[in-house]
mmCIF file of C-alpha atoms and ligand atoms in Angstrom:
data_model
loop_
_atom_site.group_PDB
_atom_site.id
_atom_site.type_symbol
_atom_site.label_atom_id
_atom_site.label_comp_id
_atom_site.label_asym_id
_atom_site.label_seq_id
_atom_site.Cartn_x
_atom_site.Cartn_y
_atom_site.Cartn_z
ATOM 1 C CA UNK A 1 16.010 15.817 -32.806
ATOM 2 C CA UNK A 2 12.478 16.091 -31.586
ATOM 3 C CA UNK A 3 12.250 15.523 -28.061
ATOM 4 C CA UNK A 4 10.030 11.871 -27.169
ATOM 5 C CA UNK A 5 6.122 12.540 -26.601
ATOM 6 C CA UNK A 6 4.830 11.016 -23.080
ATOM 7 C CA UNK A 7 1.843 10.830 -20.862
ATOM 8 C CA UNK A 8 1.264 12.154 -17.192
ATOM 9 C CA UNK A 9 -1.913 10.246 -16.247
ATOM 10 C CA UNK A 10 -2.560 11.955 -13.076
ATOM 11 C CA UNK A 11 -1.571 15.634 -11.189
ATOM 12 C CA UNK A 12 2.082 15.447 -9.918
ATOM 13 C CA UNK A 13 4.414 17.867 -8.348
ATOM 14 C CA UNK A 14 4.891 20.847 -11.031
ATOM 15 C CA UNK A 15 8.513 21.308 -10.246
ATOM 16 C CA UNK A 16 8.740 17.031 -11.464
ATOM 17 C CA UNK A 17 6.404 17.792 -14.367
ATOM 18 C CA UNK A 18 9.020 20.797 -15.662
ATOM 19 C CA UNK A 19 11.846 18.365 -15.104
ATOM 20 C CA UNK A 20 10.405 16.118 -17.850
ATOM 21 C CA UNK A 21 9.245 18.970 -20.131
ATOM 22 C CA UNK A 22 13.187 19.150 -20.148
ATOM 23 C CA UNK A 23 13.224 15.936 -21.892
ATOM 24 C CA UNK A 24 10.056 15.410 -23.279
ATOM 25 C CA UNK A 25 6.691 16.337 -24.924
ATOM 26 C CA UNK A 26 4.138 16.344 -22.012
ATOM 27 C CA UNK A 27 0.756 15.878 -21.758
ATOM 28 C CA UNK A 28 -0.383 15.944 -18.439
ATOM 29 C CA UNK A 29 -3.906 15.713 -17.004
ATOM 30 C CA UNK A 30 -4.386 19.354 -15.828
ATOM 31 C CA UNK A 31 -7.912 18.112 -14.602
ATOM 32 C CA UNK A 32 -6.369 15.534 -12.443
ATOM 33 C CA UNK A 33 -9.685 12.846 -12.956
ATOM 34 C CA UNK A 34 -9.118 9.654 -13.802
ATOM 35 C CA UNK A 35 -9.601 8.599 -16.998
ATOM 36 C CA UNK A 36 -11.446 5.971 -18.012
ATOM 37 C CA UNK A 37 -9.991 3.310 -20.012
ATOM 38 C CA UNK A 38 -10.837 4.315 -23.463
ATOM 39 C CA UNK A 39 -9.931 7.748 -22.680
ATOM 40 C CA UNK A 40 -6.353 6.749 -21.318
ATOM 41 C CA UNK A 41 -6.208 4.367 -24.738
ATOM 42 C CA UNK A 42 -7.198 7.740 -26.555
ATOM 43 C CA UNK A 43 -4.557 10.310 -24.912
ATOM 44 C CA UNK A 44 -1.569 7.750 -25.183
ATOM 45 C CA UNK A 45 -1.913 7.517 -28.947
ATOM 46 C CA UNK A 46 1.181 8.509 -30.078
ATOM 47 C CA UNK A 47 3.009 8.519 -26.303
ATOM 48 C CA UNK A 48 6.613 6.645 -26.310
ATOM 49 C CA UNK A 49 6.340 6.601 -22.110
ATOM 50 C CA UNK A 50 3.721 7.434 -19.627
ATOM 51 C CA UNK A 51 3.745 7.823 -15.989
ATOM 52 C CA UNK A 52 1.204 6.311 -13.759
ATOM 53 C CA UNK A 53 0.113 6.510 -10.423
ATOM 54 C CA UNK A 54 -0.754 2.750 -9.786
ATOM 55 C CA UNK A 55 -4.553 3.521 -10.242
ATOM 56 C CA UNK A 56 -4.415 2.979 -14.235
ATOM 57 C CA UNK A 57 -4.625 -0.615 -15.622
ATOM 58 C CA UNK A 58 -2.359 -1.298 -18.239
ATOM 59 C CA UNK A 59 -3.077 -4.708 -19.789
ATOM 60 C CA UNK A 60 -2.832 -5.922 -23.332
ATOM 61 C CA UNK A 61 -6.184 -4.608 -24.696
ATOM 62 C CA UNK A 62 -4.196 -1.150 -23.778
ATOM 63 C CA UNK A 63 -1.045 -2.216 -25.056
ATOM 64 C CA UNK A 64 -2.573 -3.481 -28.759
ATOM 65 C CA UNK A 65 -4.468 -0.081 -28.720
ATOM 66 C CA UNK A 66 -0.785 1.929 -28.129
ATOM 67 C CA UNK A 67 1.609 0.162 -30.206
ATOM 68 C CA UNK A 68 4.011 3.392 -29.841
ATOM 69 C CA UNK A 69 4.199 2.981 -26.014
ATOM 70 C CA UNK A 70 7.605 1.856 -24.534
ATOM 71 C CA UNK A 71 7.828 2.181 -21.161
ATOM 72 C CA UNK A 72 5.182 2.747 -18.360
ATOM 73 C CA UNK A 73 6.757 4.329 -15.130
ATOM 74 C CA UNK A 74 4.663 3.487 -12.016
ATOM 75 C CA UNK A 75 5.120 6.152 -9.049
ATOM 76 C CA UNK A 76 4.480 3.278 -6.694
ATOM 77 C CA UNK A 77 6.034 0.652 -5.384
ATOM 78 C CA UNK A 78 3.087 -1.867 -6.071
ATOM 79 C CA UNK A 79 2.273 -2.995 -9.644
ATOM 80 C CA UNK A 80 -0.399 -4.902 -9.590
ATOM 81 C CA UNK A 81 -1.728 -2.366 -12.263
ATOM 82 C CA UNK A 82 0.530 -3.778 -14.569
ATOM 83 C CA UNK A 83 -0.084 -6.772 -16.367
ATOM 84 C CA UNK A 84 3.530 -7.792 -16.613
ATOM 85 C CA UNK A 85 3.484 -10.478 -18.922
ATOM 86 C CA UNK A 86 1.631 -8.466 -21.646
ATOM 87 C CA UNK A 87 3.958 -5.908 -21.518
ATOM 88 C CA UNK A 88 7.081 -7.795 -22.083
ATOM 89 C CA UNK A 89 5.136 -9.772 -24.252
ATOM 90 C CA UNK A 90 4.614 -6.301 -26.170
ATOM 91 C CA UNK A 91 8.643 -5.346 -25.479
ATOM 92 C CA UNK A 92 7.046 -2.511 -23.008
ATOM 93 C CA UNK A 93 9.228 -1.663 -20.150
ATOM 94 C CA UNK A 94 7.648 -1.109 -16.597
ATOM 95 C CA UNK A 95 9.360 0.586 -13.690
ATOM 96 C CA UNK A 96 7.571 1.404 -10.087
ATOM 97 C CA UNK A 97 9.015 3.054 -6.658
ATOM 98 C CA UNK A 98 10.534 0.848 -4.288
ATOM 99 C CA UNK A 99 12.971 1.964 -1.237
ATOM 100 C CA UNK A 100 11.870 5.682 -1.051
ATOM 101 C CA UNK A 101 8.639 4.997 0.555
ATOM 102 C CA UNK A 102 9.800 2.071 2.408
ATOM 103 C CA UNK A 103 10.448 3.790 5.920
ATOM 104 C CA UNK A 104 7.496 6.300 5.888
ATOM 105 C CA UNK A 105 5.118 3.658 5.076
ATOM 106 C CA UNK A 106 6.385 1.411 7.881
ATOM 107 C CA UNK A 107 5.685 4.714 10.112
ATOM 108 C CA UNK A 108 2.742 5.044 8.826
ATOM 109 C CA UNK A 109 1.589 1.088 9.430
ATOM 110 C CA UNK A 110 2.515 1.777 13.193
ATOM 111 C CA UNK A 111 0.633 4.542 13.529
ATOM 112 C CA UNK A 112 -2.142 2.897 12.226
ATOM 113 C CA UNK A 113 -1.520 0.131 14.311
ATOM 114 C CA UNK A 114 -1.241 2.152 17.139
ATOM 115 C CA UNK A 115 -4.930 4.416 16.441
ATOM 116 C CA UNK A 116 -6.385 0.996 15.880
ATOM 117 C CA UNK A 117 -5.096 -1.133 18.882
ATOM 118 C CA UNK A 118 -5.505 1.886 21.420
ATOM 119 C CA UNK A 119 -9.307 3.343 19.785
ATOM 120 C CA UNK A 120 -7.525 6.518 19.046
ATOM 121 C CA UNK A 121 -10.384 8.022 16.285
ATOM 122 C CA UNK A 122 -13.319 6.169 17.779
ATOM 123 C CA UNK A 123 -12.835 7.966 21.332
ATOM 124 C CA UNK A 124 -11.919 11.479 19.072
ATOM 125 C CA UNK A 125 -15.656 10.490 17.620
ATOM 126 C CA UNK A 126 -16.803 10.339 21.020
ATOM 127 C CA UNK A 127 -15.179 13.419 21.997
ATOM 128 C CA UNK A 128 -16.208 15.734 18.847
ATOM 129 C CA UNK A 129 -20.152 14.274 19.187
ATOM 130 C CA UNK A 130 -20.137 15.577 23.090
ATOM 131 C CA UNK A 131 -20.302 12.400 24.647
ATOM 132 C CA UNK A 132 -17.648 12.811 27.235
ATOM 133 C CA UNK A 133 -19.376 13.490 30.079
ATOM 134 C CA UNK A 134 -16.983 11.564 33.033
ATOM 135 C CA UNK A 135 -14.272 9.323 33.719
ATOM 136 C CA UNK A 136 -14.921 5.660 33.466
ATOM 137 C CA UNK A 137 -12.489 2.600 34.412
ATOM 138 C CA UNK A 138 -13.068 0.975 31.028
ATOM 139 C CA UNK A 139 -13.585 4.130 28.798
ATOM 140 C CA UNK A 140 -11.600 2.870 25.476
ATOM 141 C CA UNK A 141 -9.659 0.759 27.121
ATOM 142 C CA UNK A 142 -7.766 -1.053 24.387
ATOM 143 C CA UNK A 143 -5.123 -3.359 23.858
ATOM 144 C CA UNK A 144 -0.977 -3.206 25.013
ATOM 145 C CA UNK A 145 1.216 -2.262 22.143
ATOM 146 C CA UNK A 146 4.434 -2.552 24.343
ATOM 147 C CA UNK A 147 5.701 -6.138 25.138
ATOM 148 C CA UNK A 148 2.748 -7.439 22.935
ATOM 149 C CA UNK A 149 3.694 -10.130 19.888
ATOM 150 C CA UNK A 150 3.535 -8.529 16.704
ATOM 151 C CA UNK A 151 2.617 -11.088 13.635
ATOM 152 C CA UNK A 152 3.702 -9.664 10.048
ATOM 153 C CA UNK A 153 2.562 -10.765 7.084
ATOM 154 C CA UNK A 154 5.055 -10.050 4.208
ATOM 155 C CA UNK A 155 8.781 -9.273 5.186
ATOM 156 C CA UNK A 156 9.607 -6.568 2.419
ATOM 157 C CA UNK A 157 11.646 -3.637 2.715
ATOM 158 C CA UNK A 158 7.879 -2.067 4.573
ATOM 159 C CA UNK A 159 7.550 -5.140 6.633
ATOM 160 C CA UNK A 160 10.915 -4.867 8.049
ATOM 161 C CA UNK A 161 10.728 -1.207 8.549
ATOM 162 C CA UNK A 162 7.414 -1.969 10.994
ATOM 163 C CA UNK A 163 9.460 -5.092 12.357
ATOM 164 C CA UNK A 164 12.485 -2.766 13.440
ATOM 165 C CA UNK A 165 9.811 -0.576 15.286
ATOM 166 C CA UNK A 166 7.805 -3.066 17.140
ATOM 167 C CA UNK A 167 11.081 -4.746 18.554
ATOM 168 C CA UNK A 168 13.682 -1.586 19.036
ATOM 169 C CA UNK A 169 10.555 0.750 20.177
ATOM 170 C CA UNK A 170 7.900 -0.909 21.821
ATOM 171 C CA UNK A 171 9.701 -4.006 22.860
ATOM 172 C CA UNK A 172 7.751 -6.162 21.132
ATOM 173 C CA UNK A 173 8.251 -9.816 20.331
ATOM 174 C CA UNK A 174 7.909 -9.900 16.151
ATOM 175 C CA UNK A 175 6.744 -13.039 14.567
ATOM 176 C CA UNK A 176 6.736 -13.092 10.561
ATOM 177 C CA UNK A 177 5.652 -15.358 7.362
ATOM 178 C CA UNK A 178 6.895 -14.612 4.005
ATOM 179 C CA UNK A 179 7.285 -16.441 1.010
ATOM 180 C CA UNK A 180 11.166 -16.647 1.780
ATOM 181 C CA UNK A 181 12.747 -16.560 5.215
ATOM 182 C CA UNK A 182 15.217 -13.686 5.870
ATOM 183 C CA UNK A 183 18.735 -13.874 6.155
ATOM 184 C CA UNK A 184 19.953 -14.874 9.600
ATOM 185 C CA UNK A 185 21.490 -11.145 9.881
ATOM 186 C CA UNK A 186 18.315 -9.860 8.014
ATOM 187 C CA UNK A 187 15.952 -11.361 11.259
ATOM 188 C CA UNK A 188 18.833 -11.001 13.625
ATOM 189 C CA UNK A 189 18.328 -7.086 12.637
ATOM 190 C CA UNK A 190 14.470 -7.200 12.873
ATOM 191 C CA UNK A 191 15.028 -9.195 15.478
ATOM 192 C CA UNK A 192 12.078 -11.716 13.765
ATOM 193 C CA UNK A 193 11.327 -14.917 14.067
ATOM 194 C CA UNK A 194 9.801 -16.861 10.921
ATOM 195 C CA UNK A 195 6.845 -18.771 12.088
ATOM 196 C CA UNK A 196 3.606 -20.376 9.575
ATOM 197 C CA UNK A 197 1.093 -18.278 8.812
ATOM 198 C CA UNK A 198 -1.431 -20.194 10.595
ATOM 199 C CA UNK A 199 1.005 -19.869 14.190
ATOM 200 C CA UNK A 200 1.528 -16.156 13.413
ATOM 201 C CA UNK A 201 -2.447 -16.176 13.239
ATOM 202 C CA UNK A 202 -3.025 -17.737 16.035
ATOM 203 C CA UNK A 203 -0.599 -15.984 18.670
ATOM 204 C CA UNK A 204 0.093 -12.687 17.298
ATOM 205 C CA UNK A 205 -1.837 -9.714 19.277
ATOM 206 C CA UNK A 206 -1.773 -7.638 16.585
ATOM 207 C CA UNK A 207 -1.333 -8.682 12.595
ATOM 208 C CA UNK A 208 0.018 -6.098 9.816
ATOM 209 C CA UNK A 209 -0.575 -7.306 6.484
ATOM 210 C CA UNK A 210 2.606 -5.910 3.905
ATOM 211 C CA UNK A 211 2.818 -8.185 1.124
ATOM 212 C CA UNK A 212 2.211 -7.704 -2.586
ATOM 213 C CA UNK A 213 -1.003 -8.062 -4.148
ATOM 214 C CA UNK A 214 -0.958 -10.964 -6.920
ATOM 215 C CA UNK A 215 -3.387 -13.420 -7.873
ATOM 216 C CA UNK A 216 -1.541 -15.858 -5.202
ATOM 217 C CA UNK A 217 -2.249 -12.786 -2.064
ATOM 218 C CA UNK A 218 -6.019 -12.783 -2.805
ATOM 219 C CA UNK A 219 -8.124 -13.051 0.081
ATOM 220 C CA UNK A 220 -4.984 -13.662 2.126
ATOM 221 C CA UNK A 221 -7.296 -13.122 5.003
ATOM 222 C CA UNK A 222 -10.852 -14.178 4.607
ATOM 223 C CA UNK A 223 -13.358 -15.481 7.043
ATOM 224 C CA UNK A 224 -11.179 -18.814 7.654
ATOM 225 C CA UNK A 225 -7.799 -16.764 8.712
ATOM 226 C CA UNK A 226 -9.867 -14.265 10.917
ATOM 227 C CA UNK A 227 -11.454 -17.367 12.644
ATOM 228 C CA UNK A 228 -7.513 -18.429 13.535
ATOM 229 C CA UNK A 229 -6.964 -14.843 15.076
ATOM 230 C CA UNK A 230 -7.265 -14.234 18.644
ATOM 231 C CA UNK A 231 -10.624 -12.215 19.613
ATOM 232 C CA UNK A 232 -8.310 -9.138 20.953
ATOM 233 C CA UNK A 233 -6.588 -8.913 17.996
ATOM 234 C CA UNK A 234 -6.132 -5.695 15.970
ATOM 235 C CA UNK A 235 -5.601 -6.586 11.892
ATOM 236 C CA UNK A 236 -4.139 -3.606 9.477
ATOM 237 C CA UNK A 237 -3.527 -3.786 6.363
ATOM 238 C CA UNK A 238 -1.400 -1.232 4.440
ATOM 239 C CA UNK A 239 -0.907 -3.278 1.614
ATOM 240 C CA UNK A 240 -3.431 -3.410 -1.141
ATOM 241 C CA UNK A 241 -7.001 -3.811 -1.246
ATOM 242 C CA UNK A 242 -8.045 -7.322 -2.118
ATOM 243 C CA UNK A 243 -5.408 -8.972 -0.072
ATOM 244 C CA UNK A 244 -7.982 -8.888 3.109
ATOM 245 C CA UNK A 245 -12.025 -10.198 2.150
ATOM 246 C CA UNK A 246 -13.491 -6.748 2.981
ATOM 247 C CA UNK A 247 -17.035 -8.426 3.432
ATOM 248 C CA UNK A 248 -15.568 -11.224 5.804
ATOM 249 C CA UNK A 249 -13.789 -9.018 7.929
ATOM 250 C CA UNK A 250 -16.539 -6.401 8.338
ATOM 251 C CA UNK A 251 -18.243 -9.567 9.688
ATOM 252 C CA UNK A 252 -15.578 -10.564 12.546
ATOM 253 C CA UNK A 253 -16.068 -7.284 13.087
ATOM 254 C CA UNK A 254 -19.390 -6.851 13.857
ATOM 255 C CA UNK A 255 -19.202 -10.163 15.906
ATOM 256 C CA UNK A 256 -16.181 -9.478 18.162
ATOM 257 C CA UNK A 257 -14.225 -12.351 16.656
ATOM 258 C CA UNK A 258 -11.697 -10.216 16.253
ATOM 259 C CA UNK A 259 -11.188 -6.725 18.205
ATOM 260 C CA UNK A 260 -10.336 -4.192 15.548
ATOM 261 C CA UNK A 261 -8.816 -3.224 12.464
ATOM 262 C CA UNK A 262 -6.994 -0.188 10.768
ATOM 263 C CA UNK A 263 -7.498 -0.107 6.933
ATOM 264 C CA UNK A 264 -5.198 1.946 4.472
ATOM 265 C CA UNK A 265 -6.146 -0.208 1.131
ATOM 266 C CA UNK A 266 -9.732 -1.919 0.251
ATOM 267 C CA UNK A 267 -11.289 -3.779 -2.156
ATOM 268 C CA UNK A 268 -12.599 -1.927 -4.908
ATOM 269 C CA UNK A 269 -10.830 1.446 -3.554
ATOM 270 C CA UNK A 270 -11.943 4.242 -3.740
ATOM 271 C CA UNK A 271 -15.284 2.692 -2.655
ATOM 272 C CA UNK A 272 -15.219 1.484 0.726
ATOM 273 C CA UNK A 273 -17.498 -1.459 1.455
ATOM 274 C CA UNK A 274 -20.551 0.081 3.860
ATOM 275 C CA UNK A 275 -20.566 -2.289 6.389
ATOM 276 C CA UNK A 276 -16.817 -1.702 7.019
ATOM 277 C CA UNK A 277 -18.007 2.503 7.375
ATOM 278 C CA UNK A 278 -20.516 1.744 9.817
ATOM 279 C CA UNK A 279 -18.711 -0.052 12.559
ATOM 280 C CA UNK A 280 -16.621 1.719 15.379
ATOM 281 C CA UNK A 281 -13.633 -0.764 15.830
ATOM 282 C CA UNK A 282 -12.387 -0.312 12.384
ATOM 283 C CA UNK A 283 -9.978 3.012 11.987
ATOM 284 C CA UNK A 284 -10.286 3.749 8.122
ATOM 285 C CA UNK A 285 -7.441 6.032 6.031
ATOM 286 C CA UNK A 286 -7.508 6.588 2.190
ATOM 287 C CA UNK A 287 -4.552 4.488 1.015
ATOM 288 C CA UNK A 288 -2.151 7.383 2.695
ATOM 289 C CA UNK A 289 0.114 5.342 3.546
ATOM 290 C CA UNK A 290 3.408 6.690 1.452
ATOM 291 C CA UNK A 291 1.848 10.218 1.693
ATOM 292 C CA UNK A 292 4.627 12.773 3.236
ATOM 293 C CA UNK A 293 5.403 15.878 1.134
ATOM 294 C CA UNK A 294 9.206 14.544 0.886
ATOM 295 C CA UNK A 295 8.273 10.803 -0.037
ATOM 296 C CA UNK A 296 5.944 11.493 -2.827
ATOM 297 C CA UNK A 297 8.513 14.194 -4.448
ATOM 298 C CA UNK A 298 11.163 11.302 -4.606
ATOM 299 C CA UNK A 299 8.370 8.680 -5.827
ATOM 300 C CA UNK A 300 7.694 11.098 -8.490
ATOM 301 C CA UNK A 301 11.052 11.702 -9.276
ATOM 302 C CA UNK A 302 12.067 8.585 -9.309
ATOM 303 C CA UNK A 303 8.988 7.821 -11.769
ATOM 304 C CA UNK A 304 10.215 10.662 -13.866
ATOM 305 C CA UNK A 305 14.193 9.675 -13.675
ATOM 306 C CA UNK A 306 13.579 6.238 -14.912
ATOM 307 C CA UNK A 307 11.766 7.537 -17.846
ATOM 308 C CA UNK A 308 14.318 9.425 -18.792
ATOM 309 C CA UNK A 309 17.011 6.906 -18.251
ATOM 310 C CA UNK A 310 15.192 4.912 -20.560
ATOM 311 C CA UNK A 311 15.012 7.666 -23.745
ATOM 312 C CA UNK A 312 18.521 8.331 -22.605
ATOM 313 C CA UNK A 313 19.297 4.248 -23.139
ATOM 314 C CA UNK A 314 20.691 4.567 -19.897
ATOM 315 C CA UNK A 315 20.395 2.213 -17.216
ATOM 316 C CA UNK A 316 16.686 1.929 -15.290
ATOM 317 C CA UNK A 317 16.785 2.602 -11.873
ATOM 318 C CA UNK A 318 14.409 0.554 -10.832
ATOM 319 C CA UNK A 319 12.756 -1.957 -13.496
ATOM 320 C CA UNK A 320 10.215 -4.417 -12.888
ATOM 321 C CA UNK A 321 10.819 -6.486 -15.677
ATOM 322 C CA UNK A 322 13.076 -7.099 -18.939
ATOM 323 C CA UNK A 323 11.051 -7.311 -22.374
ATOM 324 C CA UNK A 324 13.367 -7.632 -25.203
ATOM 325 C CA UNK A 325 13.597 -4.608 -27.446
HETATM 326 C C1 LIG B 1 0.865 4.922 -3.733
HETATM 327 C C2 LIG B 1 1.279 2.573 -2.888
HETATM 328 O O1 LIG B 1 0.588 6.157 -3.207
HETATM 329 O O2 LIG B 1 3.492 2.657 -3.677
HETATM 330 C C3 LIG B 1 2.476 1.989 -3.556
HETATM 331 O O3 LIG B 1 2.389 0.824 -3.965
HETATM 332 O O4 LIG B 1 0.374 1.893 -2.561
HETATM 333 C C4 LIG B 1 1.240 4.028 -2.583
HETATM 334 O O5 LIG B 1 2.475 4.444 -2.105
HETATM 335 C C5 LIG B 1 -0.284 4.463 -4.533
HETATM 336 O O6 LIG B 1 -0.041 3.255 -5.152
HETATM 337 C C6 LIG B 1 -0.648 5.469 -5.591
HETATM 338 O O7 LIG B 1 -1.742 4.991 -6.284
#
């Protein structure tokens, strides 16, 4: 029997992309650039599965253009890429990443948190341009991590992974909002406490933004949510771009309303908005946040095991929805 044909939209690990050619027929993009829409429409002609990165939108003008396409595997935990309801609408099966990345992102939101809240690049900045010249009382002086109230916003897996640090490491007191309260055990374990968005706003010293991007998390925090936050707070957002108003917070920014920010995700990504790169209290990454060596090998493998779970008619590891086949 001839083995399935599929798509690899972007470069992957080569020992992940000979696992498939186990299974499959692969094209993969050797040239690792994006591909613009029509292109992507182009090399999936004929494709029974793809793998994506989370960068490729697959929505139903793609899905009447590949009527052979079955099943889209997301190496990524986020799917906003996805218009769900097209593709089970068009019986096309979408998986994505979760649990894998879950405790190296939190790490990663805390040392974010951490470089923003204690001006860790801007004084490196000031170092590498020869600036340091002497001591002074106030030189970068930024704010506590330890003992300080921590405010997050989305209580995922990732949110309770940064929880667990700010309370068991630094001792901090961790405040949350999510669309559905944790178990008793669950914040008991976090040690959490659910407050409203608009109190975790308010009193949090630092806020760490880890909820999903949908049309309901847009602009999650725009200019009337920064005016809430104290004016020593530190925002990150490790999320997705579009959950925070780029444009608004660059403003609060500039104006001290609030004291800093570490971004991961923006809107728009890869461009960055311009007033965001020319401030000094904003510490700025490029969406890195999942990025070890071992956590993108098991994202990609995961990607590639539920793909072939699927040809196999074997169970999906981790499905996002259920489109009748
Ligand atoms: C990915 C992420 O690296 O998993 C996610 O949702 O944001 C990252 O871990 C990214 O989506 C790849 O495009």
């Amino acid at each position: 029997m001839s083995k399935p044909s599929i798509l690899v939209v972007r470069a992957i690990f080569p020992e992940v992309l000979d696992k498939l050619a186990q299974y499959f027929t692969v094209e993969s993009n050797t040239g690792d650039q994006d591909w613009e829409p029509g292109e992507l429409i182009q090399r999936l002609q004929g494709k029974a599965g793809a793998l994506t990165t989370g960068g490729q939108r697959i929505d139903a003008a793609l899905l009447a253009a590949c009527p052979q396409l079955r099943i889209v595997a997301n190496m990524a935990v986020g799917y906003n890429n996805f218009d769900l309801d097209a593709m089970t609408a068009a019986g096309v099966q979408g998986t994505n990443t979760p649990d894998v990345l879950s405790e190296t992102t939190a790490d990663f939101g805390f040392a974010l948190l951490m470089a923003t809240a204690r001006r860790i690049t801007e004084s490196e900045h000031f170092l590498r341009a020869g600036s340091w010249k002497q001591w002074r009382y106030d030189m970068f002086a930024g704010a506590e991590i330890h003992g300080s109230r921590l405010g997050i916003i989305g209580m995922g897996r990732i949110g309770q992974g940064v929880a667990r640090r700010g309370a068991h490491g630094f001792g901090m007191e961790v405040v949350y909002h999510n669309r559905s309260r944790l178990t008793p055990a669950m914040e008991a374990e976090c040690k959490a406490r659910y407050v409203s968005k608009d109190e975790l706003l308010r009193t949090a010293d630092h806020v760490v933004l880890v909820l999903p991007y949908t049309a309901g998390s847009h602009h999650t925090i725009g200019a009337p949510e920064l005016a809430l936050m104290k004016p020593t707070a530190t925002l990150v957002n490790i999320a997705r771009g579009g959950i925070v108003d780029d444009m608004a917070l660059a403003q609060a920014l500039r104006e001290r309303r609030i004291a800093s920010a570490g971004l991961d995700v923006f809107e728009g990504e890869p461009k960055v908005h311009p007033d965001l790169l020319a401030l000094p209290n904003v510490v700025l990454t490029p969406h890195i946040a999942s990025a070890t060596v071992g956590t993108r090998l098991a994202m990609a493998n995961l990607a590639a095991d539920n793909l072939i779970a699927f040809f196999e008619g074997r169970g999906l590891l981790t499905p996002v929805n259920s489109p009748v086949f």
